[in-house]
Short mmCIF file of C-alpha atoms and ligand atoms in Angstrom, two decimals:
data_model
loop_
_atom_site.label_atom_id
_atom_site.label_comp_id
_atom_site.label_asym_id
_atom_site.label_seq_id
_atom_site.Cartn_x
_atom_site.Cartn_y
_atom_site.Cartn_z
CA UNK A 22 0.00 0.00 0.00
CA UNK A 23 1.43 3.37 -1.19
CA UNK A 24 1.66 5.97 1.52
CA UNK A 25 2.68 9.05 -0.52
CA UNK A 26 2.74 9.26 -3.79
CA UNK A 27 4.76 12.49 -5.27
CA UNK A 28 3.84 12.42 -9.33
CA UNK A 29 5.82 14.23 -11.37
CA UNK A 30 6.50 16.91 -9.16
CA UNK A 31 7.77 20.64 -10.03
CA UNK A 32 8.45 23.54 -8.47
CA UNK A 33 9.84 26.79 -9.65
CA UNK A 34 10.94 30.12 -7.76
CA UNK A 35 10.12 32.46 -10.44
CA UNK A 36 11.73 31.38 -13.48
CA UNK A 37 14.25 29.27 -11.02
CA UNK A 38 13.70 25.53 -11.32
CA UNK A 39 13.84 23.95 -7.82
CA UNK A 40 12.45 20.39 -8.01
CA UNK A 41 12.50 18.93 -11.92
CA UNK A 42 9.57 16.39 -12.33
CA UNK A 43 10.11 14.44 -9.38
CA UNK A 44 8.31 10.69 -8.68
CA UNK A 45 8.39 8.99 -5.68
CA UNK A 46 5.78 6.11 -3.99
CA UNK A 47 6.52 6.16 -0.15
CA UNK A 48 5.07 2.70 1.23
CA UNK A 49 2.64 2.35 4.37
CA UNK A 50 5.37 2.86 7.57
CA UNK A 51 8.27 3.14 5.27
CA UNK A 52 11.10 5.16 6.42
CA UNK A 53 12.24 7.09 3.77
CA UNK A 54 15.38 9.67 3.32
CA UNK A 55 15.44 12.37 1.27
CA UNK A 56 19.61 12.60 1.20
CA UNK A 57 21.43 15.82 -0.58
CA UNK A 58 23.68 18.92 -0.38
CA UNK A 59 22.60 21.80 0.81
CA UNK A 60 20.37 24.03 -1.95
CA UNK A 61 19.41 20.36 -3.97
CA UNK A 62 15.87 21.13 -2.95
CA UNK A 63 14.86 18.67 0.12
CA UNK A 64 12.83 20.89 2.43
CA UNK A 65 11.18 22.14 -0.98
CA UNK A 66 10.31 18.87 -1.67
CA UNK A 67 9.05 18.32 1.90
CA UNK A 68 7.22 21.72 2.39
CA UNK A 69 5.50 20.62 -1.31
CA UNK A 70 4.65 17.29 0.17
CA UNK A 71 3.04 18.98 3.72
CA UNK A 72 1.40 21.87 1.72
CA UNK A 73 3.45 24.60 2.96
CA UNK A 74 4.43 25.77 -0.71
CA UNK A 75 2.24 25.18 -3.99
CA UNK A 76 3.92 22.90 -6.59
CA UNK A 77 3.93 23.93 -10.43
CA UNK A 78 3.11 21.43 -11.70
CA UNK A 79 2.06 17.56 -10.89
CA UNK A 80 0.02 16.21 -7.97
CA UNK A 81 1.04 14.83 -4.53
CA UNK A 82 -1.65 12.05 -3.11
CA UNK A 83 -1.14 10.97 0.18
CA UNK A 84 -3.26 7.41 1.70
CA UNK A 85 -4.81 7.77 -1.91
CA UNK A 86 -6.48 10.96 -1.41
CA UNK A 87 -5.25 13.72 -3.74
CA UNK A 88 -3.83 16.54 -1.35
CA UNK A 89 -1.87 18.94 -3.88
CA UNK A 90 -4.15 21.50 -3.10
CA UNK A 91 -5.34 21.00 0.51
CA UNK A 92 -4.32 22.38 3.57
CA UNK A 93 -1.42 21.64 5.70
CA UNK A 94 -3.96 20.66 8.42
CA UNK A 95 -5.62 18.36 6.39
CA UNK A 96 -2.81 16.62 5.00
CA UNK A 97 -2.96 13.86 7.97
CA UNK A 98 0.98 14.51 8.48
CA UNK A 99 3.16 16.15 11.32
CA UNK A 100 6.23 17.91 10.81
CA UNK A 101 9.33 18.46 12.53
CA UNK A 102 11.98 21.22 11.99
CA UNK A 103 15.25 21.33 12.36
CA UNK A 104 14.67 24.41 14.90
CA UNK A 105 12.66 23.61 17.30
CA UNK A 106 10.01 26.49 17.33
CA UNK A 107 8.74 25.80 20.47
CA UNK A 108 6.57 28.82 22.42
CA UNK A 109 9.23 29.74 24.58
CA UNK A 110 6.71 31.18 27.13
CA UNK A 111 4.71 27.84 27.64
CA UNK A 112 5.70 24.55 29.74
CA UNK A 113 6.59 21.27 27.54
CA UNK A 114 2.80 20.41 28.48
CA UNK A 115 1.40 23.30 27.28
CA UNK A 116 3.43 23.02 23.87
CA UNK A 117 2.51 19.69 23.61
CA UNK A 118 -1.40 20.20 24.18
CA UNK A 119 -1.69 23.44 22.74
CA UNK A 120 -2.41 21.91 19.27
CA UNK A 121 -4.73 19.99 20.18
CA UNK A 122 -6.77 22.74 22.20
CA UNK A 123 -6.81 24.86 19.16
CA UNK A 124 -8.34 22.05 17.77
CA UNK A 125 -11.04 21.24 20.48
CA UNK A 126 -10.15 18.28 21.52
CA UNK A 127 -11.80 16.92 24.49
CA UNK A 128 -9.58 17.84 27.92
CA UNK A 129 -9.66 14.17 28.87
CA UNK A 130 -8.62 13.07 25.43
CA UNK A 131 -5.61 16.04 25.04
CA UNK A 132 -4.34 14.60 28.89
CA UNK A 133 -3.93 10.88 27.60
CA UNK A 134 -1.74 11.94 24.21
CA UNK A 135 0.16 13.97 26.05
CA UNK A 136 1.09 11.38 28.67
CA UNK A 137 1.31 8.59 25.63
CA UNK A 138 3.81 11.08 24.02
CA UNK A 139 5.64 12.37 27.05
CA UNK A 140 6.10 8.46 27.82
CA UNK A 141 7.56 7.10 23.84
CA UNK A 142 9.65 10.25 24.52
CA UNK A 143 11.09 9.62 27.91
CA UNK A 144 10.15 13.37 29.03
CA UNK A 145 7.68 12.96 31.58
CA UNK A 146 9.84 14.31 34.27
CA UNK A 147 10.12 17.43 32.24
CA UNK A 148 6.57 18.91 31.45
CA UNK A 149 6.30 21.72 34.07
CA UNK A 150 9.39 23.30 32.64
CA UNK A 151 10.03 25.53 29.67
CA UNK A 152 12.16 25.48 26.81
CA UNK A 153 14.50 27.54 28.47
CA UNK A 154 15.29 25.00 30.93
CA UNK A 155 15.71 22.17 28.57
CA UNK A 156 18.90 21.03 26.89
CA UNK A 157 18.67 21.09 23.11
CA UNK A 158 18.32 17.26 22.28
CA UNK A 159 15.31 17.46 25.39
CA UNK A 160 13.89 20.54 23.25
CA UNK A 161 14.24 18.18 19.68
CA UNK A 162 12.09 15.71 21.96
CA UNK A 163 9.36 18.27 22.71
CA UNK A 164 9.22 19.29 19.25
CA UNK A 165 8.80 15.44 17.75
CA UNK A 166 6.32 15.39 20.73
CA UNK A 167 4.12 17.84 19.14
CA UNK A 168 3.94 16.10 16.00
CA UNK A 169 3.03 12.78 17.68
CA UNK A 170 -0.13 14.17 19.72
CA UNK A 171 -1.66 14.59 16.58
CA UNK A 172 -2.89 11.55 14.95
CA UNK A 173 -1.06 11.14 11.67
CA UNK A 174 -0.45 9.08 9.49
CA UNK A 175 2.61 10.34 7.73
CA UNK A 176 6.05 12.04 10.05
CA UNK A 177 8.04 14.42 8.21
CA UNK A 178 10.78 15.43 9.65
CA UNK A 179 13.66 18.28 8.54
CA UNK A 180 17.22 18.10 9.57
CA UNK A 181 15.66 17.32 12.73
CA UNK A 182 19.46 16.53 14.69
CA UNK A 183 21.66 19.07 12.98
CA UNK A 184 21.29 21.79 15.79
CA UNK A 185 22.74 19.13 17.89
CA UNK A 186 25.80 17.72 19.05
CA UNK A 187 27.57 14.95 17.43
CA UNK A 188 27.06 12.61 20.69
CA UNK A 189 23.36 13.97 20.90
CA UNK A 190 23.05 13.31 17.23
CA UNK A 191 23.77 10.25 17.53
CA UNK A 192 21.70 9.43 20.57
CA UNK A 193 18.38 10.80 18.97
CA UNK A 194 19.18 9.15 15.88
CA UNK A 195 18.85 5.84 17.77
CA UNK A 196 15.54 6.89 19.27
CA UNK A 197 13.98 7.95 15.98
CA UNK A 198 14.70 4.56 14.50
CA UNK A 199 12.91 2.89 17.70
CA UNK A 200 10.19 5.95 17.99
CA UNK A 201 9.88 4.34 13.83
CA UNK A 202 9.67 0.47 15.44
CA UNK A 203 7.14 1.51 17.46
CA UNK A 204 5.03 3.80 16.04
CA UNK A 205 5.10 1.99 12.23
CA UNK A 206 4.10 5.44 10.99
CA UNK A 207 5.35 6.64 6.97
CA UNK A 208 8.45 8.55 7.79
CA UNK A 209 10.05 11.12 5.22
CA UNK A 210 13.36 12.09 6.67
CA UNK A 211 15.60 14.99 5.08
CA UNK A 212 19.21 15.26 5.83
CA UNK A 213 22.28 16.30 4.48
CA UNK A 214 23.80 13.73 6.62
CA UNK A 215 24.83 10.10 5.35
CA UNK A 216 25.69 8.17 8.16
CA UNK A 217 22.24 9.23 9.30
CA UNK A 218 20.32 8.23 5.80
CA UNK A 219 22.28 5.33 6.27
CA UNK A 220 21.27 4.15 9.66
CA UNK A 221 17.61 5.33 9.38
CA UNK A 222 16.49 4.10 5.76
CA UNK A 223 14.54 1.51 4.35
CA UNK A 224 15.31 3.45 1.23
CA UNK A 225 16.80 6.54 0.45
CA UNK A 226 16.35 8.97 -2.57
CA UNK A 227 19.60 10.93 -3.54
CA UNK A 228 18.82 14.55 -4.99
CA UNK A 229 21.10 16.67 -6.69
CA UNK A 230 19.71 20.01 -8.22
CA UNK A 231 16.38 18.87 -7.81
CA UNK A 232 16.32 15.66 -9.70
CA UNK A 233 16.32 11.97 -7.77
CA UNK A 234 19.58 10.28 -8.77
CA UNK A 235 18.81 7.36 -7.37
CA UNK A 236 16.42 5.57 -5.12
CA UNK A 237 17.19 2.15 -3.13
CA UNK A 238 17.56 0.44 -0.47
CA UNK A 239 20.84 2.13 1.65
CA UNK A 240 22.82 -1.27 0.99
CA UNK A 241 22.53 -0.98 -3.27
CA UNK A 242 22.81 2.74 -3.02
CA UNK A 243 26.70 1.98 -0.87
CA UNK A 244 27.60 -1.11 -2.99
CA UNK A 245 25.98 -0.21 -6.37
CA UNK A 246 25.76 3.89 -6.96
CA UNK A 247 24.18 4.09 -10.57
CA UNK A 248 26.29 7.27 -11.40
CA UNK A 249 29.33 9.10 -10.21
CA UNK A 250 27.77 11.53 -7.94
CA UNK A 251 25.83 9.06 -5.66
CA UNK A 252 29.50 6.76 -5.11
CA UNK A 253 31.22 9.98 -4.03
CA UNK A 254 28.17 11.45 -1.61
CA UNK A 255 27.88 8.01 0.19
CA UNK A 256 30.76 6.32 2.10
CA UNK A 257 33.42 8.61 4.82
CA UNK A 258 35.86 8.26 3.62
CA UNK A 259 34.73 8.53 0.09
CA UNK A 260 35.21 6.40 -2.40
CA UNK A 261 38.73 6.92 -4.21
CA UNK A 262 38.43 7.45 -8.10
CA UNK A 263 41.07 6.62 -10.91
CA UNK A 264 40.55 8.44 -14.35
CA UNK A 265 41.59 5.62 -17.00
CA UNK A 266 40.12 3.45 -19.91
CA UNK A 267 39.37 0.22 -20.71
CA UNK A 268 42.24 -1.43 -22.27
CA UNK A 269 42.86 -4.96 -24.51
CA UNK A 270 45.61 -7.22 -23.12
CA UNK A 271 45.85 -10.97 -23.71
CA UNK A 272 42.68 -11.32 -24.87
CA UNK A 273 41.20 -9.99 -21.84
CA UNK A 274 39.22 -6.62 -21.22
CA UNK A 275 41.46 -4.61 -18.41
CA UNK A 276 41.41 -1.34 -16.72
CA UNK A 277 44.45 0.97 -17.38
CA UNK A 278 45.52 4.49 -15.49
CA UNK A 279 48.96 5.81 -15.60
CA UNK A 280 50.23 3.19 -17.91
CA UNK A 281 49.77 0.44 -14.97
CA UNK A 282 47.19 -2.04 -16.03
CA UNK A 283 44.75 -3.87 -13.33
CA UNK A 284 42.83 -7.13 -14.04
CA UNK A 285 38.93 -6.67 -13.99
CA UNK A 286 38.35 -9.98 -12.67
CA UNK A 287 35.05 -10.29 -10.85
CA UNK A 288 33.46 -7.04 -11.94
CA UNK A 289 29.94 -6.93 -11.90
CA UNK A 290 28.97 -5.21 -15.34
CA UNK A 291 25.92 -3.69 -16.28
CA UNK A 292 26.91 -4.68 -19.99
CA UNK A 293 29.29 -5.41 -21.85
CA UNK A 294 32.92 -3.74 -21.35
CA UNK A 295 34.64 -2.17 -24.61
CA UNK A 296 37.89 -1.35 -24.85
CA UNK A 297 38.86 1.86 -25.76
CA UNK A 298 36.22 3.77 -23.32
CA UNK A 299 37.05 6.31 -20.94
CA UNK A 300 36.33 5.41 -17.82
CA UNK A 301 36.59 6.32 -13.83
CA UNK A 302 37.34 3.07 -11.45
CA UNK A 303 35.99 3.76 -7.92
CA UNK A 304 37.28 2.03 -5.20
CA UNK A 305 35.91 1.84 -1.36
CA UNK A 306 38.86 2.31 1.21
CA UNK A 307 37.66 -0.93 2.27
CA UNK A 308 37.77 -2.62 -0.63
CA UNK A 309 41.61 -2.02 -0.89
CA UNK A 310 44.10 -4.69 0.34
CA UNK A 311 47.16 -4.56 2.32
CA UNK A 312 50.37 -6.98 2.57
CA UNK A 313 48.51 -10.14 4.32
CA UNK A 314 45.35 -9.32 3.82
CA UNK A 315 45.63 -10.00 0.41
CA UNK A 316 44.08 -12.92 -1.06
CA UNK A 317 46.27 -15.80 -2.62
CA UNK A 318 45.70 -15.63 -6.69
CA UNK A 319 45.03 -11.85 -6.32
CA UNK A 320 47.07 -9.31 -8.56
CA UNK A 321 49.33 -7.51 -6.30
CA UNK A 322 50.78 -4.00 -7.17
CA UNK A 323 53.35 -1.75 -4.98
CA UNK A 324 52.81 1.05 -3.41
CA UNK A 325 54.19 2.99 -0.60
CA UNK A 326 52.32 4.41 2.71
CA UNK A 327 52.45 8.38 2.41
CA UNK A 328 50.39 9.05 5.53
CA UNK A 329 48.94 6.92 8.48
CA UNK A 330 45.53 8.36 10.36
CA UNK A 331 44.62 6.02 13.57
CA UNK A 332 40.92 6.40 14.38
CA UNK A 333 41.01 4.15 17.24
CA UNK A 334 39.07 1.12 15.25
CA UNK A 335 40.64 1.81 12.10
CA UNK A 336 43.59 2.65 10.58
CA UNK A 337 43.36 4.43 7.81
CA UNK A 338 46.61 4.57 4.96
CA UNK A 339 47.10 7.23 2.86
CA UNK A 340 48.77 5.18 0.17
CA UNK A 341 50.71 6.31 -3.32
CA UNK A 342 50.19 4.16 -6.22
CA UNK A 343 50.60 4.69 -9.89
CA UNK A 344 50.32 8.40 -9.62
CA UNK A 345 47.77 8.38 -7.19
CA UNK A 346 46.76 8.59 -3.74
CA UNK A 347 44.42 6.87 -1.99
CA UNK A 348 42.79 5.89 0.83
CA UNK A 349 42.66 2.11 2.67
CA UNK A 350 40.98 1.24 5.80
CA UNK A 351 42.74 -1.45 7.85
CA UNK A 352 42.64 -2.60 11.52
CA UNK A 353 42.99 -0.34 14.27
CA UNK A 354 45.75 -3.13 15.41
CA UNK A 355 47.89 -2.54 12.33
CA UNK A 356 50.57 0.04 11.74
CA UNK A 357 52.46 0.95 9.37
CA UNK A 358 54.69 3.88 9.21
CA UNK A 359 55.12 6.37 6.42
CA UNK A 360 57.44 5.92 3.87
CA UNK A 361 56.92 2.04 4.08
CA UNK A 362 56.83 0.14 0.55
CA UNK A 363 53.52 -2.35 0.82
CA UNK A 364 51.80 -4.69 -1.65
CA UNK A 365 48.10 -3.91 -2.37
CA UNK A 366 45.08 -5.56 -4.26
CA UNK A 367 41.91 -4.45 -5.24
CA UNK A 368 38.41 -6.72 -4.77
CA UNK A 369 36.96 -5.90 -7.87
CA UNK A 370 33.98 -7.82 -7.66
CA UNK A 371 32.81 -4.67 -5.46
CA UNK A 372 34.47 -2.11 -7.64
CA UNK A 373 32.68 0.42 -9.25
CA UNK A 374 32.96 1.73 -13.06
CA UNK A 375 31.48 4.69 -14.36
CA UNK A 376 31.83 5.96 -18.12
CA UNK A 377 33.90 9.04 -17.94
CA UNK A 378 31.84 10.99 -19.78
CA UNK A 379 27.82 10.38 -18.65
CA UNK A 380 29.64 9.32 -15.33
CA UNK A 381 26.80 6.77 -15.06
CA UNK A 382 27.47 3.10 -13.78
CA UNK A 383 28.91 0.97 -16.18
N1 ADP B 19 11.49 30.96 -1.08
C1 ADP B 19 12.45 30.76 -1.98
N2 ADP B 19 12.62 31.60 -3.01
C2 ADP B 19 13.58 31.40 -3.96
N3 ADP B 19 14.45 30.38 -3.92
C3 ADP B 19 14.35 29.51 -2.92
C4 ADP B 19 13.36 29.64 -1.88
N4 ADP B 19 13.50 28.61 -1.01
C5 ADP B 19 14.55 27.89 -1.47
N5 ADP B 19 15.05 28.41 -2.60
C6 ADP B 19 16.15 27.85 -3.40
O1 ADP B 19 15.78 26.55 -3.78
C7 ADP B 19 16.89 25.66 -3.74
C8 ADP B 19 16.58 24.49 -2.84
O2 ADP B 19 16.46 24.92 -1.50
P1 ADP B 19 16.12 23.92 -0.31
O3 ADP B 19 14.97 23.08 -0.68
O4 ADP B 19 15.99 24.74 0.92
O5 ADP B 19 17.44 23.02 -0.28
P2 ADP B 19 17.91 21.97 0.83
O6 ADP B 19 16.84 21.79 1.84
O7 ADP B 19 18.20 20.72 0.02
O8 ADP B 19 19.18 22.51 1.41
C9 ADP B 19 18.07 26.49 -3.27
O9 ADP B 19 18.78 26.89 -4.40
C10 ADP B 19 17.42 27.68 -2.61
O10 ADP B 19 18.24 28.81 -2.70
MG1 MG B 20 16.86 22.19 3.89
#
């Protein structure tokens, strides 16, 4: 059962294109992410979906019922901002109810959601206060409290953690996914953030300039990016990239940069692979070998370690190869000082080849 269903959206600023025929079916309780730079048009897209802005063109349904030109408040959906825009004069009660007095709700009634809410988000102890007196991740938890004493069928929710600290961040994001569990509401997420798009998704569009490069699940979207934009926006540390082509040797279709050929054994190809293309080779720093971690049979190339970053679990190696740097993520446990000569292999069966000229997957 389709949620919302966003059919071939657009939205101009004057003669500014912001959103460029956009489709997307949302399933019942999915948890998507709208994932993006800054200015590629995801709070447009969201403000279009919760009637905040009028669209140009196209039609946005939502539980079946056309909504692309109702009313916020009859939308059935709750939003959350990134700034909390809570009344600063009012307790966390008050904020919470205050909705739901405006709409007449029966005392009795208002009292139970508010408790229900103030429970789910562990702030019972904190209703008498005001906003003044609350930290900022307690503050993000009155504002998603708002949005759940309404009865709605759809959560959106905008840059919700990115006024917060990364430890915060990180705690909240946890709680969203289990508020998600819980509730089994439609979620539509926006962040600029992809460890959180990551973590939070069942699927996650990826805009850029207001068109959806691609939508998947997170898993596809890491392993399998469909164009050259999407494999460098996903993955910390990103994805290295070699500029070379596709090359003829021994019968065999290789990949060449520098003059230093590598074997393509194990690559995954969307079709066939011509010599003579241009081409970009992407490579996760996980994906890259190091002295016995490499697998018997594999082709081995030298290199040398330029720089070493410890991050505690990892270790990531700055290594130069063929004219390039790049980066490898090993063990925490293993060191290797600069300036130290090492043997490398690639695992190309989860490399990633893009033409270098559409920069889509190849
Ligand atoms: N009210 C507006 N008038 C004109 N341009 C706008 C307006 N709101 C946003 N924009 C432009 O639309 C683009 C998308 O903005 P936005 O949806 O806020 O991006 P995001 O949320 O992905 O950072 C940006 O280029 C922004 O400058
Ligand atoms: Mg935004």
């Amino acid at each position: 059962m389709i949620s919302v269903s966003v059919r071939d959206l657009t939205l101009k600023f004057g003669s500014l294109e912001v959103l460029k025929s956009l489709n997307i079916d949302v399933g019942e309780g999915e948890f998507l992410v709208l994932l993006g730079p800054s200015g590629c048009g995801k709070s447009t897209l969201l403000n279009c979906i919760a009637g905040l802005l009028d669209v140009s063109e196209g039609q946005i349904h939502i539980n079946g019922r056309n909504v692309t030109w109702a009313e916020p408040k009859d939308r059935g959906i709750g939003m959350v901002f990134q700034s909390y825009a809570l009344y600063p004069q009012m307790t966390v009660e008050k904020n919470l109810s205050f909705g739901l007095k405006v709409a007449k709700v029966p005392t009795e009634k208002i009292k139970e959601k508010v408790a229900r809410a103030a429970e789910i988000l562990q702030i019972e102890a904190l209703l008498n206060r005001k906003p003044a007196e609350l930290s900022g991740g307690q503050r993000q938890r009155v504002a998603i409290g708002r949005a759940l004493v309404r009865d709605v069928d759809v959560f959106l929710f905008d840059e919700p953690l990115s006024n917060l600290d990364a430890k915060l961040r990180s705690e909240l994001r946890v709680e969203i996914k289990r508020l998600h569990h819980s509730l089994k509401n439609t979620m539509i997420y926006v962040t600029h953030d992809q460890i959180e798009a990551l973590t939070l998704a069942d699927r996650i569009a990826i805009m850029k300039g207001g068109v959806i490069q691609q939508l998947d699940d997170p898993m596809v979207i890491y392993n399998r990016p469909k164009n050259l934009f999407v494999a460098g926006f996903i993955g910390s540390p990103s994805m290295n990239f070699f500029n070379g082509e596709l090359v003829e040797e021994g019968g065999q279709v290789r990949f060449r940069t520098n003059g230093i050929g590598f074997s393509l054994n194990g690559y995954q190809a969307e079709g066939p692979l011509v010599a003579g293309r241009k081409v970009i080779l992407g490579m996760r720093p996980e994906h890259v070998f190091v002295n016995e971690e490499i697998a018997p049979g594999s082709e081995v190339h030298d290199a040398v370690v330029d720089l070493e970053e410890p991050m505690g679990a990892d270790n990531l190696l700055w290594l130069k190869h063929a004219g390039h740097l790049m980066t490898v993520r090993t063990s925490g446990t293993r060191r290797i000082p600069r300036d130290t000569p090492v043997k490398l292999a690639f695992d190309m069966s989860v490399a990633s080849l893009f033409d270098a000229e559409t920069e889509n997957r190849i």
